[in-house]
Amino acid sequence: HESDQYDEAMEAFRAAMPVFVAHYGPDHLRTGGFFSDLAVTCRLAPSCNDAEAFARRALEIRQARLPPNHRNWRTTRHIMGLVLFSNGDYEAAATWFQRALDSAGGDASLSSRYMLSYALLRDGRATDARPHAAEVLRRLATSQTPEKEFIRVGTRRVLAQIRARQGQHEEALDLL
């Protein structure tokens, strides 16, 4: 079962954490990356409830060590958005996905824009979600991102839900 694999991965991460932190130090950028990986894995592991704490620790480390325009900011902010989205805090997730977009460019922002549209939709702000979802579909036409198909399908679902909520049921079905 896939969730068991994430639980097993979390056990390995937790066992490695003290060794990793002792080797690199508690505030090293690699330690920040380690906590970021922990957050991603933890959010998928049913037995782990610490994803937000791990994501915040990664954020603290990177905040102290990286310049404001560093490329790792997009990933760090995107991961914080994913964690908050998984926790059901869609308003906060949308804020972090927007921050990721603000620090990204090109195809790197497609996944953040998709998740922003999804978080806005789940937060009850379909009108705000729609232009982001439409932009994702427009940019996917020329994108080379490996996540292209996943993002396309997810974005079409977001747009279908928006149209269904607006009473445009036939248009919603056409998107599915």
mmCIF file with all atom_site columns, C-alpha atoms in Angstrom:
data_model
loop_
_atom_site.group_PDB
_atom_site.id
_atom_site.type_symbol
_atom_site.label_atom_id
_atom_site.label_alt_id
_atom_site.label_comp_id
_atom_site.label_asym_id
_atom_site.label_entity_id
_atom_site.label_seq_id
_atom_site.pdbx_PDB_ins_code
_atom_site.Cartn_x
_atom_site.Cartn_y
_atom_site.Cartn_z
_atom_site.occupancy
_atom_site.B_iso_or_equiv
_atom_site.pdbx_formal_charge
_atom_site.auth_seq_id
_atom_site.auth_comp_id
_atom_site.auth_asym_id
_atom_site.auth_atom_id
_atom_site.pdbx_PDB_model_num
ATOM 1   C CA . HIS A 1 1   ? 0.000   0.000  0.000   1.00 0.00 ? 1   HIS A CA 1
ATOM 2   C CA . GLU A 1 2   ? 1.386   3.406  -1.012  1.00 0.00 ? 2   GLU A CA 1
ATOM 3   C CA . SER A 1 3   ? 0.664   5.118  2.320   1.00 0.00 ? 3   SER A CA 1
ATOM 4   C CA . ASP A 1 4   ? 2.684   2.422  4.118   1.00 0.00 ? 4   ASP A CA 1
ATOM 5   C CA . GLN A 1 5   ? 5.682   3.364  1.967   1.00 0.00 ? 5   GLN A CA 1
ATOM 6   C CA . TYR A 1 6   ? 5.420   6.972  3.155   1.00 0.00 ? 6   TYR A CA 1
ATOM 7   C CA . ASP A 1 7   ? 5.216   5.831  6.765   1.00 0.00 ? 7   ASP A CA 1
ATOM 8   C CA . GLU A 1 8   ? 8.336   3.702  6.211   1.00 0.00 ? 8   GLU A CA 1
ATOM 9   C CA . ALA A 1 9   ? 10.081  6.654  4.570   1.00 0.00 ? 9   ALA A CA 1
ATOM 10  C CA . MET A 1 10  ? 9.196   8.826  7.580   1.00 0.00 ? 10  MET A CA 1
ATOM 11  C CA . GLU A 1 11  ? 10.746  6.249  9.922   1.00 0.00 ? 11  GLU A CA 1
ATOM 12  C CA . ALA A 1 12  ? 13.955  6.400  7.880   1.00 0.00 ? 12  ALA A CA 1
ATOM 13  C CA . PHE A 1 13  ? 13.896  10.218 7.816   1.00 0.00 ? 13  PHE A CA 1
ATOM 14  C CA . ARG A 1 14  ? 13.350  10.421 11.566  1.00 0.00 ? 14  ARG A CA 1
ATOM 15  C CA . ALA A 1 15  ? 16.213  7.977  12.190  1.00 0.00 ? 15  ALA A CA 1
ATOM 16  C CA . ALA A 1 16  ? 18.500  9.975  9.896   1.00 0.00 ? 16  ALA A CA 1
ATOM 17  C CA . MET A 1 17  ? 17.539  13.401 11.263  1.00 0.00 ? 17  MET A CA 1
ATOM 18  C CA . PRO A 1 18  ? 19.865  13.532 14.306  1.00 0.00 ? 18  PRO A CA 1
ATOM 19  C CA . VAL A 1 19  ? 22.798  12.254 12.238  1.00 0.00 ? 19  VAL A CA 1
ATOM 20  C CA . PHE A 1 20  ? 22.089  14.719 9.435   1.00 0.00 ? 20  PHE A CA 1
ATOM 21  C CA . VAL A 1 21  ? 21.709  17.682 11.796  1.00 0.00 ? 21  VAL A CA 1
ATOM 22  C CA . ALA A 1 22  ? 24.858  16.696 13.733  1.00 0.00 ? 22  ALA A CA 1
ATOM 23  C CA . HIS A 1 23  ? 26.854  16.417 10.512  1.00 0.00 ? 23  HIS A CA 1
ATOM 24  C CA . TYR A 1 24  ? 25.720  19.638 8.783   1.00 0.00 ? 24  TYR A CA 1
ATOM 25  C CA . GLY A 1 25  ? 24.523  21.675 11.728  1.00 0.00 ? 25  GLY A CA 1
ATOM 26  C CA . PRO A 1 26  ? 20.996  22.761 12.645  1.00 0.00 ? 26  PRO A CA 1
ATOM 27  C CA . ASP A 1 27  ? 20.997  25.862 10.425  1.00 0.00 ? 27  ASP A CA 1
ATOM 28  C CA . HIS A 1 28  ? 22.847  24.616 7.334   1.00 0.00 ? 28  HIS A CA 1
ATOM 29  C CA . LEU A 1 29  ? 21.124  24.941 3.940   1.00 0.00 ? 29  LEU A CA 1
ATOM 30  C CA . ARG A 1 30  ? 21.329  21.170 3.458   1.00 0.00 ? 30  ARG A CA 1
ATOM 31  C CA . THR A 1 31  ? 19.525  20.777 6.763   1.00 0.00 ? 31  THR A CA 1
ATOM 32  C CA . GLY A 1 32  ? 16.847  23.130 5.387   1.00 0.00 ? 32  GLY A CA 1
ATOM 33  C CA . GLY A 1 33  ? 16.553  20.903 2.334   1.00 0.00 ? 33  GLY A CA 1
ATOM 34  C CA . PHE A 1 34  ? 16.296  17.863 4.596   1.00 0.00 ? 34  PHE A CA 1
ATOM 35  C CA . PHE A 1 35  ? 13.420  19.464 6.514   1.00 0.00 ? 35  PHE A CA 1
ATOM 36  C CA . SER A 1 36  ? 11.762  20.387 3.224   1.00 0.00 ? 36  SER A CA 1
ATOM 37  C CA . ASP A 1 37  ? 11.949  16.747 2.079   1.00 0.00 ? 37  ASP A CA 1
ATOM 38  C CA . LEU A 1 38  ? 10.614  15.691 5.479   1.00 0.00 ? 38  LEU A CA 1
ATOM 39  C CA . ALA A 1 39  ? 7.628   18.017 5.057   1.00 0.00 ? 39  ALA A CA 1
ATOM 40  C CA . VAL A 1 40  ? 6.773   16.618 1.613   1.00 0.00 ? 40  VAL A CA 1
ATOM 41  C CA . THR A 1 41  ? 7.002   13.017 2.798   1.00 0.00 ? 41  THR A CA 1
ATOM 42  C CA . CYS A 1 42  ? 5.215   13.690 6.081   1.00 0.00 ? 42  CYS A CA 1
ATOM 43  C CA . ARG A 1 43  ? 2.195   15.250 4.372   1.00 0.00 ? 43  ARG A CA 1
ATOM 44  C CA . LEU A 1 44  ? 1.728   11.959 2.474   1.00 0.00 ? 44  LEU A CA 1
ATOM 45  C CA . ALA A 1 45  ? 2.342   9.657  5.448   1.00 0.00 ? 45  ALA A CA 1
ATOM 46  C CA . PRO A 1 46  ? -0.878  8.904  7.364   1.00 0.00 ? 46  PRO A CA 1
ATOM 47  C CA . SER A 1 47  ? 0.933   8.512  10.696  1.00 0.00 ? 47  SER A CA 1
ATOM 48  C CA . CYS A 1 48  ? 2.775   11.858 10.490  1.00 0.00 ? 48  CYS A CA 1
ATOM 49  C CA . ASN A 1 49  ? 1.288   15.129 11.728  1.00 0.00 ? 49  ASN A CA 1
ATOM 50  C CA . ASP A 1 50  ? 4.440   17.257 11.680  1.00 0.00 ? 50  ASP A CA 1
ATOM 51  C CA . ALA A 1 51  ? 4.532   18.380 8.041   1.00 0.00 ? 51  ALA A CA 1
ATOM 52  C CA . GLU A 1 52  ? 3.800   22.022 8.827   1.00 0.00 ? 52  GLU A CA 1
ATOM 53  C CA . ALA A 1 53  ? 6.479   22.138 11.542  1.00 0.00 ? 53  ALA A CA 1
ATOM 54  C CA . PHE A 1 54  ? 9.034   20.615 9.140   1.00 0.00 ? 54  PHE A CA 1
ATOM 55  C CA . ALA A 1 55  ? 8.067   23.056 6.376   1.00 0.00 ? 55  ALA A CA 1
ATOM 56  C CA . ARG A 1 56  ? 8.334   26.010 8.769   1.00 0.00 ? 56  ARG A CA 1
ATOM 57  C CA . ARG A 1 57  ? 11.779  24.859 9.918   1.00 0.00 ? 57  ARG A CA 1
ATOM 58  C CA . ALA A 1 58  ? 12.946  24.640 6.284   1.00 0.00 ? 58  ALA A CA 1
ATOM 59  C CA . LEU A 1 59  ? 11.533  28.116 5.744   1.00 0.00 ? 59  LEU A CA 1
ATOM 60  C CA . GLU A 1 60  ? 13.355  29.513 8.816   1.00 0.00 ? 60  GLU A CA 1
ATOM 61  C CA . ILE A 1 61  ? 16.684  28.066 7.712   1.00 0.00 ? 61  ILE A CA 1
ATOM 62  C CA . ARG A 1 62  ? 16.365  29.307 4.151   1.00 0.00 ? 62  ARG A CA 1
ATOM 63  C CA . GLN A 1 63  ? 15.181  32.719 5.339   1.00 0.00 ? 63  GLN A CA 1
ATOM 64  C CA . ALA A 1 64  ? 18.340  33.100 7.387   1.00 0.00 ? 64  ALA A CA 1
ATOM 65  C CA . ARG A 1 65  ? 20.704  31.771 4.690   1.00 0.00 ? 65  ARG A CA 1
ATOM 66  C CA . LEU A 1 66  ? 19.391  32.716 1.254   1.00 0.00 ? 66  LEU A CA 1
ATOM 67  C CA . PRO A 1 67  ? 18.994  36.056 -0.488  1.00 0.00 ? 67  PRO A CA 1
ATOM 68  C CA . PRO A 1 68  ? 15.347  37.038 -1.104  1.00 0.00 ? 68  PRO A CA 1
ATOM 69  C CA . ASN A 1 69  ? 15.492  36.302 -4.846  1.00 0.00 ? 69  ASN A CA 1
ATOM 70  C CA . HIS A 1 70  ? 17.140  32.862 -4.647  1.00 0.00 ? 70  HIS A CA 1
ATOM 71  C CA . ARG A 1 71  ? 15.590  30.122 -6.826  1.00 0.00 ? 71  ARG A CA 1
ATOM 72  C CA . ASN A 1 72  ? 14.997  27.826 -3.827  1.00 0.00 ? 72  ASN A CA 1
ATOM 73  C CA . TRP A 1 73  ? 12.376  30.231 -2.476  1.00 0.00 ? 73  TRP A CA 1
ATOM 74  C CA . ARG A 1 74  ? 9.806   29.054 -5.016  1.00 0.00 ? 74  ARG A CA 1
ATOM 75  C CA . THR A 1 75  ? 10.167  25.450 -3.894  1.00 0.00 ? 75  THR A CA 1
ATOM 76  C CA . THR A 1 76  ? 10.124  26.323 -0.200  1.00 0.00 ? 76  THR A CA 1
ATOM 77  C CA . ARG A 1 77  ? 6.998   28.448 -0.572  1.00 0.00 ? 77  ARG A CA 1
ATOM 78  C CA . HIS A 1 78  ? 5.312   25.870 -2.799  1.00 0.00 ? 78  HIS A CA 1
ATOM 79  C CA . ILE A 1 79  ? 5.953   23.122 -0.235  1.00 0.00 ? 79  ILE A CA 1
ATOM 80  C CA . MET A 1 80  ? 4.491   25.286 2.534   1.00 0.00 ? 80  MET A CA 1
ATOM 81  C CA . GLY A 1 81  ? 1.408   25.748 0.330   1.00 0.00 ? 81  GLY A CA 1
ATOM 82  C CA . LEU A 1 82  ? 1.141   21.993 -0.253  1.00 0.00 ? 82  LEU A CA 1
ATOM 83  C CA . VAL A 1 83  ? 1.360   21.264 3.459   1.00 0.00 ? 83  VAL A CA 1
ATOM 84  C CA . LEU A 1 84  ? -1.276  23.843 4.357   1.00 0.00 ? 84  LEU A CA 1
ATOM 85  C CA . PHE A 1 85  ? -3.512  22.625 1.512   1.00 0.00 ? 85  PHE A CA 1
ATOM 86  C CA . SER A 1 86  ? -3.214  19.062 2.845   1.00 0.00 ? 86  SER A CA 1
ATOM 87  C CA . ASN A 1 87  ? -4.175  20.373 6.287   1.00 0.00 ? 87  ASN A CA 1
ATOM 88  C CA . GLY A 1 88  ? -7.307  21.977 4.827   1.00 0.00 ? 88  GLY A CA 1
ATOM 89  C CA . ASP A 1 89  ? -6.129  25.560 5.357   1.00 0.00 ? 89  ASP A CA 1
ATOM 90  C CA . TYR A 1 90  ? -6.904  26.657 1.793   1.00 0.00 ? 90  TYR A CA 1
ATOM 91  C CA . GLU A 1 91  ? -6.720  30.391 2.465   1.00 0.00 ? 91  GLU A CA 1
ATOM 92  C CA . ALA A 1 92  ? -3.181  30.142 3.866   1.00 0.00 ? 92  ALA A CA 1
ATOM 93  C CA . ALA A 1 93  ? -2.207  27.668 1.131   1.00 0.00 ? 93  ALA A CA 1
ATOM 94  C CA . ALA A 1 94  ? -3.327  30.141 -1.545  1.00 0.00 ? 94  ALA A CA 1
ATOM 95  C CA . THR A 1 95  ? -1.158  32.820 0.067   1.00 0.00 ? 95  THR A CA 1
ATOM 96  C CA . TRP A 1 96  ? 1.910   30.558 -0.058  1.00 0.00 ? 96  TRP A CA 1
ATOM 97  C CA . PHE A 1 97  ? 1.236   29.468 -3.649  1.00 0.00 ? 97  PHE A CA 1
ATOM 98  C CA . GLN A 1 98  ? 0.966   33.156 -4.602  1.00 0.00 ? 98  GLN A CA 1
ATOM 99  C CA . ARG A 1 99  ? 4.289   33.801 -2.851  1.00 0.00 ? 99  ARG A CA 1
ATOM 100 C CA . ALA A 1 100 ? 5.815   30.924 -4.815  1.00 0.00 ? 100 ALA A CA 1
ATOM 101 C CA . LEU A 1 101 ? 4.515   32.482 -8.022  1.00 0.00 ? 101 LEU A CA 1
ATOM 102 C CA . ASP A 1 102 ? 5.941   35.844 -7.044  1.00 0.00 ? 102 ASP A CA 1
ATOM 103 C CA . SER A 1 103 ? 9.387   34.237 -6.783  1.00 0.00 ? 103 SER A CA 1
ATOM 104 C CA . ALA A 1 104 ? 9.150   32.053 -9.908  1.00 0.00 ? 104 ALA A CA 1
ATOM 105 C CA . GLY A 1 105 ? 9.253   32.345 -13.632 1.00 0.00 ? 105 GLY A CA 1
ATOM 106 C CA . GLY A 1 106 ? 8.478   30.330 -16.729 1.00 0.00 ? 106 GLY A CA 1
ATOM 107 C CA . ASP A 1 107 ? 7.284   26.736 -16.422 1.00 0.00 ? 107 ASP A CA 1
ATOM 108 C CA . ALA A 1 108 ? 8.451   26.583 -12.810 1.00 0.00 ? 108 ALA A CA 1
ATOM 109 C CA . SER A 1 109 ? 5.342   28.500 -11.833 1.00 0.00 ? 109 SER A CA 1
ATOM 110 C CA . LEU A 1 110 ? 2.798   26.203 -13.533 1.00 0.00 ? 110 LEU A CA 1
ATOM 111 C CA . SER A 1 111 ? 2.426   23.817 -10.609 1.00 0.00 ? 111 SER A CA 1
ATOM 112 C CA . SER A 1 112 ? 2.160   26.713 -8.154  1.00 0.00 ? 112 SER A CA 1
ATOM 113 C CA . ARG A 1 113 ? -0.417  28.480 -10.341 1.00 0.00 ? 113 ARG A CA 1
ATOM 114 C CA . TYR A 1 114 ? -2.414  25.247 -10.665 1.00 0.00 ? 114 TYR A CA 1
ATOM 115 C CA . MET A 1 115 ? -2.348  24.698 -6.903  1.00 0.00 ? 115 MET A CA 1
ATOM 116 C CA . LEU A 1 116 ? -3.231  28.372 -6.327  1.00 0.00 ? 116 LEU A CA 1
ATOM 117 C CA . SER A 1 117 ? -6.332  27.946 -8.498  1.00 0.00 ? 117 SER A CA 1
ATOM 118 C CA . TYR A 1 118 ? -7.243  24.755 -6.641  1.00 0.00 ? 118 TYR A CA 1
ATOM 119 C CA . ALA A 1 119 ? -6.718  26.332 -3.195  1.00 0.00 ? 119 ALA A CA 1
ATOM 120 C CA . LEU A 1 120 ? -8.814  29.369 -4.175  1.00 0.00 ? 120 LEU A CA 1
ATOM 121 C CA . LEU A 1 121 ? -11.574 27.076 -5.411  1.00 0.00 ? 121 LEU A CA 1
ATOM 122 C CA . ARG A 1 122 ? -11.518 25.008 -2.212  1.00 0.00 ? 122 ARG A CA 1
ATOM 123 C CA . ASP A 1 123 ? -11.542 28.259 -0.199  1.00 0.00 ? 123 ASP A CA 1
ATOM 124 C CA . GLY A 1 124 ? -14.806 29.230 -1.923  1.00 0.00 ? 124 GLY A CA 1
ATOM 125 C CA . ARG A 1 125 ? -13.251 31.832 -4.234  1.00 0.00 ? 125 ARG A CA 1
ATOM 126 C CA . ALA A 1 126 ? -14.090 30.355 -7.643  1.00 0.00 ? 126 ALA A CA 1
ATOM 127 C CA . THR A 1 127 ? -14.088 33.772 -9.311  1.00 0.00 ? 127 THR A CA 1
ATOM 128 C CA . ASP A 1 128 ? -10.491 34.330 -8.171  1.00 0.00 ? 128 ASP A CA 1
ATOM 129 C CA . ALA A 1 129 ? -9.490  30.796 -9.180  1.00 0.00 ? 129 ALA A CA 1
ATOM 130 C CA . ARG A 1 130 ? -10.743 30.940 -12.745 1.00 0.00 ? 130 ARG A CA 1
ATOM 131 C CA . PRO A 1 131 ? -8.143  33.294 -14.307 1.00 0.00 ? 131 PRO A CA 1
ATOM 132 C CA . HIS A 1 132 ? -5.305  31.284 -12.757 1.00 0.00 ? 132 HIS A CA 1
ATOM 133 C CA . ALA A 1 133 ? -6.686  28.003 -14.087 1.00 0.00 ? 133 ALA A CA 1
ATOM 134 C CA . ALA A 1 134 ? -7.216  29.530 -17.536 1.00 0.00 ? 134 ALA A CA 1
ATOM 135 C CA . GLU A 1 135 ? -3.632  30.841 -17.519 1.00 0.00 ? 135 GLU A CA 1
ATOM 136 C CA . VAL A 1 136 ? -2.293  27.392 -16.652 1.00 0.00 ? 136 VAL A CA 1
ATOM 137 C CA . LEU A 1 137 ? -4.119  25.809 -19.601 1.00 0.00 ? 137 LEU A CA 1
ATOM 138 C CA . ARG A 1 138 ? -2.892  28.564 -21.924 1.00 0.00 ? 138 ARG A CA 1
ATOM 139 C CA . ARG A 1 139 ? 0.732   28.130 -20.842 1.00 0.00 ? 139 ARG A CA 1
ATOM 140 C CA . LEU A 1 140 ? 0.599   24.331 -20.921 1.00 0.00 ? 140 LEU A CA 1
ATOM 141 C CA . ALA A 1 141 ? 0.223   24.486 -24.704 1.00 0.00 ? 141 ALA A CA 1
ATOM 142 C CA . THR A 1 142 ? 3.924   25.404 -25.024 1.00 0.00 ? 142 THR A CA 1
ATOM 143 C CA . SER A 1 143 ? 5.253   23.964 -21.779 1.00 0.00 ? 143 SER A CA 1
ATOM 144 C CA . GLN A 1 144 ? 7.918   21.279 -21.546 1.00 0.00 ? 144 GLN A CA 1
ATOM 145 C CA . THR A 1 145 ? 7.377   20.540 -17.848 1.00 0.00 ? 145 THR A CA 1
ATOM 146 C CA . PRO A 1 146 ? 7.354   16.822 -16.991 1.00 0.00 ? 146 PRO A CA 1
ATOM 147 C CA . GLU A 1 147 ? 4.230   17.405 -14.863 1.00 0.00 ? 147 GLU A CA 1
ATOM 148 C CA . LYS A 1 148 ? 2.310   18.695 -17.881 1.00 0.00 ? 148 LYS A CA 1
ATOM 149 C CA . GLU A 1 149 ? -0.372  16.005 -18.071 1.00 0.00 ? 149 GLU A CA 1
ATOM 150 C CA . PHE A 1 150 ? -1.027  15.958 -14.314 1.00 0.00 ? 150 PHE A CA 1
ATOM 151 C CA . ILE A 1 151 ? -1.357  19.750 -14.237 1.00 0.00 ? 151 ILE A CA 1
ATOM 152 C CA . ARG A 1 152 ? -3.579  19.798 -17.359 1.00 0.00 ? 152 ARG A CA 1
ATOM 153 C CA . VAL A 1 153 ? -6.012  17.214 -15.956 1.00 0.00 ? 153 VAL A CA 1
ATOM 154 C CA . GLY A 1 154 ? -6.122  18.867 -12.529 1.00 0.00 ? 154 GLY A CA 1
ATOM 155 C CA . THR A 1 155 ? -6.656  22.330 -13.982 1.00 0.00 ? 155 THR A CA 1
ATOM 156 C CA . ARG A 1 156 ? -9.477  21.130 -16.213 1.00 0.00 ? 156 ARG A CA 1
ATOM 157 C CA . ARG A 1 157 ? -11.123 19.649 -13.109 1.00 0.00 ? 157 ARG A CA 1
ATOM 158 C CA . VAL A 1 158 ? -10.782 22.981 -11.290 1.00 0.00 ? 158 VAL A CA 1
ATOM 159 C CA . LEU A 1 159 ? -12.371 24.818 -14.224 1.00 0.00 ? 159 LEU A CA 1
ATOM 160 C CA . ALA A 1 160 ? -15.139 22.192 -14.432 1.00 0.00 ? 160 ALA A CA 1
ATOM 161 C CA . GLN A 1 161 ? -15.943 22.683 -10.735 1.00 0.00 ? 161 GLN A CA 1
ATOM 162 C CA . ILE A 1 162 ? -15.984 26.463 -11.193 1.00 0.00 ? 162 ILE A CA 1
ATOM 163 C CA . ARG A 1 163 ? -18.382 26.195 -14.141 1.00 0.00 ? 163 ARG A CA 1
ATOM 164 C CA . ALA A 1 164 ? -20.605 23.734 -12.290 1.00 0.00 ? 164 ALA A CA 1
ATOM 165 C CA . ARG A 1 165 ? -20.847 26.124 -9.322  1.00 0.00 ? 165 ARG A CA 1
ATOM 166 C CA . GLN A 1 166 ? -21.833 28.880 -11.756 1.00 0.00 ? 166 GLN A CA 1
ATOM 167 C CA . GLY A 1 167 ? -24.628 26.705 -13.139 1.00 0.00 ? 167 GLY A CA 1
ATOM 168 C CA . GLN A 1 168 ? -22.792 26.002 -16.422 1.00 0.00 ? 168 GLN A CA 1
ATOM 169 C CA . HIS A 1 169 ? -23.223 22.236 -16.171 1.00 0.00 ? 169 HIS A CA 1
ATOM 170 C CA . GLU A 1 170 ? -22.792 21.345 -19.855 1.00 0.00 ? 170 GLU A CA 1
ATOM 171 C CA . GLU A 1 171 ? -19.599 23.418 -20.079 1.00 0.00 ? 171 GLU A CA 1
ATOM 172 C CA . ALA A 1 172 ? -18.376 21.689 -16.919 1.00 0.00 ? 172 ALA A CA 1
ATOM 173 C CA . LEU A 1 173 ? -18.972 18.259 -18.422 1.00 0.00 ? 173 LEU A CA 1
ATOM 174 C CA . ASP A 1 174 ? -17.088 19.260 -21.590 1.00 0.00 ? 174 ASP A CA 1
ATOM 175 C CA . LEU A 1 175 ? -13.987 19.870 -19.476 1.00 0.00 ? 175 LEU A CA 1
ATOM 176 C CA . LEU A 1 176 ? -14.012 16.406 -17.921 1.00 0.00 ? 176 LEU A CA 1
#
